[in-house]
XYZ file of C-alpha atoms in Angstrom:
274
model
C 20.443 -28.807 2.131
C 17.477 -27.699 4.629
C 17.767 -26.587 8.661
C 15.113 -28.932 8.726
C 14.490 -32.667 8.249
C 12.048 -33.563 5.725
C 9.663 -35.424 7.340
C 5.996 -34.226 6.194
C 4.037 -35.895 3.940
C 3.127 -34.107 0.750
C -0.159 -33.503 0.732
C -2.445 -34.773 -2.475
C -6.301 -34.381 -0.779
C -6.109 -30.686 -1.703
C -4.822 -28.349 -3.923
C -1.675 -26.212 -3.176
C -0.537 -22.683 -4.636
C 2.652 -23.903 -5.729
C 1.733 -26.801 -7.366
C -0.991 -24.882 -9.078
C 1.643 -22.374 -9.659
C 4.100 -25.032 -11.904
C 0.714 -25.875 -13.728
C 0.551 -22.458 -14.952
C 4.179 -22.111 -16.076
C 3.569 -26.027 -18.182
C 6.106 -27.661 -15.517
C 5.033 -31.962 -14.498
C 4.868 -31.433 -10.671
C 1.857 -31.536 -9.818
C -1.293 -33.656 -9.204
C -4.426 -33.708 -10.567
C -6.287 -31.627 -7.691
C -3.706 -28.366 -8.781
C -4.624 -29.285 -12.400
C -8.445 -28.985 -11.215
C -8.132 -25.795 -9.306
C -5.338 -24.161 -11.501
C -8.645 -24.750 -14.987
C -11.006 -23.418 -12.412
C -8.729 -20.108 -12.670
C -8.291 -19.872 -16.075
C -11.365 -20.528 -16.762
C -12.119 -16.928 -15.223
C -9.291 -15.499 -15.510
C -7.211 -17.184 -18.906
C -4.324 -14.440 -18.458
C -3.190 -16.426 -15.216
C -0.801 -18.032 -17.826
C 0.041 -14.517 -18.511
C 0.882 -13.722 -15.546
C 3.052 -16.950 -14.468
C 4.945 -15.789 -16.915
C 5.945 -12.593 -16.786
C 6.259 -12.394 -12.499
C 8.797 -15.060 -13.899
C 10.463 -13.225 -16.448
C 10.348 -9.990 -13.978
C 12.770 -11.780 -11.136
C 14.923 -12.712 -14.148
C 15.145 -8.962 -14.927
C 15.248 -7.791 -11.375
C 18.105 -10.283 -10.681
C 20.333 -9.118 -13.158
C 19.851 -5.293 -12.889
C 20.549 -6.240 -9.462
C 23.669 -7.686 -9.639
C 24.769 -5.776 -12.748
C 24.117 -2.256 -11.789
C 23.921 -2.560 -7.596
C 26.565 -4.763 -7.270
C 24.683 -7.709 -5.267
C 25.940 -10.798 -4.641
C 23.870 -12.125 -1.978
C 20.108 -13.211 -2.263
C 17.080 -14.193 0.061
C 14.614 -15.990 -1.734
C 11.332 -16.597 0.104
C 8.668 -18.479 -1.185
C 10.776 -20.035 -3.671
C 8.146 -22.689 -5.042
C 8.802 -25.449 -7.184
C 12.233 -25.234 -9.838
C 11.722 -23.944 -12.624
C 14.977 -23.055 -14.767
C 16.240 -20.537 -15.163
C 16.574 -20.664 -11.412
C 16.963 -17.248 -9.864
C 20.553 -18.171 -8.611
C 21.478 -19.147 -12.479
C 20.561 -16.049 -13.097
C 22.682 -14.238 -10.724
C 25.485 -17.001 -11.477
C 25.523 -16.122 -14.685
C 26.167 -12.142 -14.421
C 28.216 -13.074 -10.939
C 29.825 -16.276 -10.561
C 30.266 -15.763 -7.117
C 26.901 -15.321 -6.293
C 25.749 -16.487 -3.573
C 21.159 -17.732 -2.853
C 19.931 -18.551 0.334
C 16.169 -20.403 -1.156
C 13.546 -20.794 1.715
C 9.627 -21.807 1.346
C 7.403 -24.629 3.835
C 6.898 -26.646 0.955
C 7.343 -30.122 1.544
C 7.053 -30.911 -2.062
C 9.496 -27.381 -3.224
C 12.213 -29.588 -0.503
C 12.207 -32.715 -2.548
C 13.450 -30.963 -5.472
C 15.517 -28.455 -3.656
C 18.159 -30.443 -4.981
C 17.823 -28.826 -8.411
C 18.471 -25.496 -6.156
C 21.905 -26.893 -5.205
C 23.645 -26.950 -8.511
C 25.675 -24.128 -7.519
C 28.796 -22.399 -9.666
C 31.915 -23.797 -8.844
C 32.173 -19.628 -7.305
C 28.991 -19.378 -5.719
C 27.087 -20.984 -2.916
C 23.301 -21.824 -2.774
C 21.208 -23.868 0.116
C 17.658 -24.487 1.237
C 15.889 -23.281 4.351
C 12.436 -24.474 4.872
C 10.638 -22.016 6.861
C 7.407 -19.972 6.992
C 7.481 -16.777 6.095
C 5.000 -15.700 8.169
C 7.751 -16.608 11.014
C 10.518 -14.362 9.863
C 12.697 -15.097 13.057
C 12.427 -18.796 12.442
C 14.256 -17.983 9.227
C 16.731 -15.287 10.317
C 17.639 -17.896 13.432
C 18.479 -20.864 10.898
C 22.024 -21.082 11.280
C 22.479 -22.112 8.118
C 21.479 -18.042 6.510
C 24.935 -17.019 7.799
C 27.128 -19.965 6.740
C 25.960 -19.015 3.049
C 25.162 -15.358 3.126
C 27.612 -12.201 5.385
C 24.211 -10.209 6.635
C 27.060 -7.438 6.832
C 26.969 -6.823 3.001
C 24.063 -5.877 0.801
C 21.187 -8.714 -0.017
C 18.221 -8.876 -2.185
C 15.214 -10.009 -0.563
C 13.258 -11.717 -3.629
C 9.072 -11.684 -2.780
C 7.931 -12.834 -6.327
C 4.039 -13.936 -5.921
C 4.259 -13.957 -2.038
C 2.770 -11.591 -0.412
C -0.992 -11.694 -1.725
C -0.874 -15.012 0.675
C -0.271 -13.627 3.292
C -3.802 -11.508 4.646
C -3.298 -8.499 6.348
C -4.211 -10.110 10.412
C -0.933 -12.055 9.535
C 0.876 -8.585 9.701
C 2.319 -8.789 5.842
C 3.884 -5.539 6.388
C 5.617 -6.377 9.853
C 6.514 -9.663 8.172
C 8.554 -7.560 5.262
C 9.943 -4.653 7.332
C 10.845 -8.110 9.631
C 13.407 -9.459 7.337
C 14.475 -5.818 6.038
C 15.657 -4.561 9.379
C 17.369 -7.526 9.667
C 19.868 -6.614 6.121
C 22.299 -3.151 6.175
C 22.299 -0.463 3.834
C 22.555 -1.405 0.374
C 20.271 -4.120 0.134
C 16.860 -4.026 -2.080
C 13.935 -5.656 -2.081
C 12.610 -6.879 -4.969
C 8.328 -7.804 -4.615
C 5.974 -8.902 -7.015
C 2.146 -8.772 -6.174
C -1.255 -9.813 -8.136
C -3.925 -7.560 -7.939
C -7.546 -7.272 -8.410
C -7.052 -3.132 -10.453
C -7.539 -4.201 -13.844
C -10.003 -6.996 -13.231
C -12.002 -6.606 -10.083
C -15.014 -9.119 -10.233
C -12.625 -11.381 -11.892
C -10.676 -11.174 -9.252
C -12.459 -11.668 -6.542
C -13.506 -15.064 -8.242
C -9.784 -16.015 -8.105
C -10.326 -14.862 -4.706
C -12.882 -17.102 -3.891
C -11.141 -20.481 -5.642
C -8.369 -20.095 -3.605
C -10.174 -19.742 -0.434
C -12.343 -22.429 -1.056
C -9.465 -24.549 -1.319
C -7.849 -24.229 1.662
C -5.388 -21.247 0.797
C -6.294 -18.144 2.206
C -4.956 -15.226 -0.420
C -5.374 -11.538 -0.688
C -4.486 -10.063 -3.615
C -4.124 -5.812 -3.196
C -4.136 -2.565 -5.392
C -0.737 -0.870 -6.188
C -1.522 1.392 -3.018
C -1.450 -1.113 -1.192
C 1.567 -3.010 -2.787
C 3.307 0.173 -2.800
C 3.466 0.084 1.515
C 5.988 -3.113 1.227
C 8.621 -0.369 -0.164
C 8.216 3.030 2.601
C 11.328 3.773 3.896
C 13.194 2.203 0.372
C 14.148 4.090 -2.637
C 12.915 2.723 -5.508
C 14.498 2.525 -8.826
C 12.979 3.551 -11.954
C 10.282 2.659 -13.147
C 8.556 2.499 -9.745
C 6.355 0.481 -9.119
C 4.134 -0.438 -12.467
C 3.142 -3.667 -14.085
C 4.935 -6.482 -14.286
C 5.763 -6.543 -18.111
C 6.615 -3.299 -17.770
C 9.356 -3.395 -15.308
C 12.800 -2.801 -17.024
C 11.565 -4.345 -20.550
C 13.897 -6.682 -22.079
C 14.227 -5.434 -25.666
C 15.271 -9.007 -27.255
C 11.894 -10.887 -25.496
C 10.152 -8.426 -26.791
C 11.353 -8.449 -29.914
C 10.013 -12.667 -30.086
C 6.109 -11.578 -28.866
C 4.163 -11.704 -31.054
C 1.936 -9.221 -29.454
C 2.463 -7.699 -26.043
C 0.262 -8.355 -23.078
C -2.142 -6.168 -21.923
C -2.172 -4.875 -18.217
C -4.966 -6.670 -17.557
C -3.921 -10.037 -18.394
C 0.143 -9.305 -16.524
C -2.187 -8.107 -13.482
C 0.884 -7.757 -11.366
C 2.224 -5.359 -9.382
C 6.288 -4.867 -9.604
C 8.838 -3.316 -8.192
C 12.408 -2.545 -6.937
C 13.654 -0.878 -3.746
C 17.231 0.184 -2.094
C 17.403 0.281 1.491
C 19.185 3.524 2.058
């Protein structure tokens, strides 16, 4: 379901960040222009594939922790991207079958594949809103949001690898604050954000590739990522590199060699609204 019609054409004349991310994850839903841009990134930062996988793994772990340990039954996932199984609702509903999930994105390609996000358990519910994260009020005012989510009960706001696509002039901290203000006490923010902290020169090259392709980005230092959690109570271990946030012992046992912080280059954290 979408709150707006799927009327926009898919632009294949230039790369798109969601389709590049699909390439990093080994997906099939991208075009040659996306593949070329993604390979340009990989040429200067081979760790991008590790970064993408660890970002996805963090989302899975954070979702399970919020469901199992904090009683969360509702999620608002913004910047959903192209569906990649297991999707957030599949992870949440594997723990709590009655989980309710609203996905939001403004990419027509994501909308094209949104049917994959609608395959809910019988007890739960999922839906999709076409909305731009830079305009949080349009998302919060969408009627379908409150058809699925009860905003009087805690909601997990999931912002995975999204906020580095919102530059400071676009008021990223104000956007997150506006979204959290609409959610009650006990709600959560689960956020991941790429960082140049471990290899500034490489990440400047990555920035240049995205910007030259028409996608503004701002990869932030740890202190700047921490600002998104102002006023929240951080869960242990606080803000940490993605693979170090509540690692899964079973997954670690399968790994031949753990990734380095520089390979991952992703700050992650989960905070609870008091």
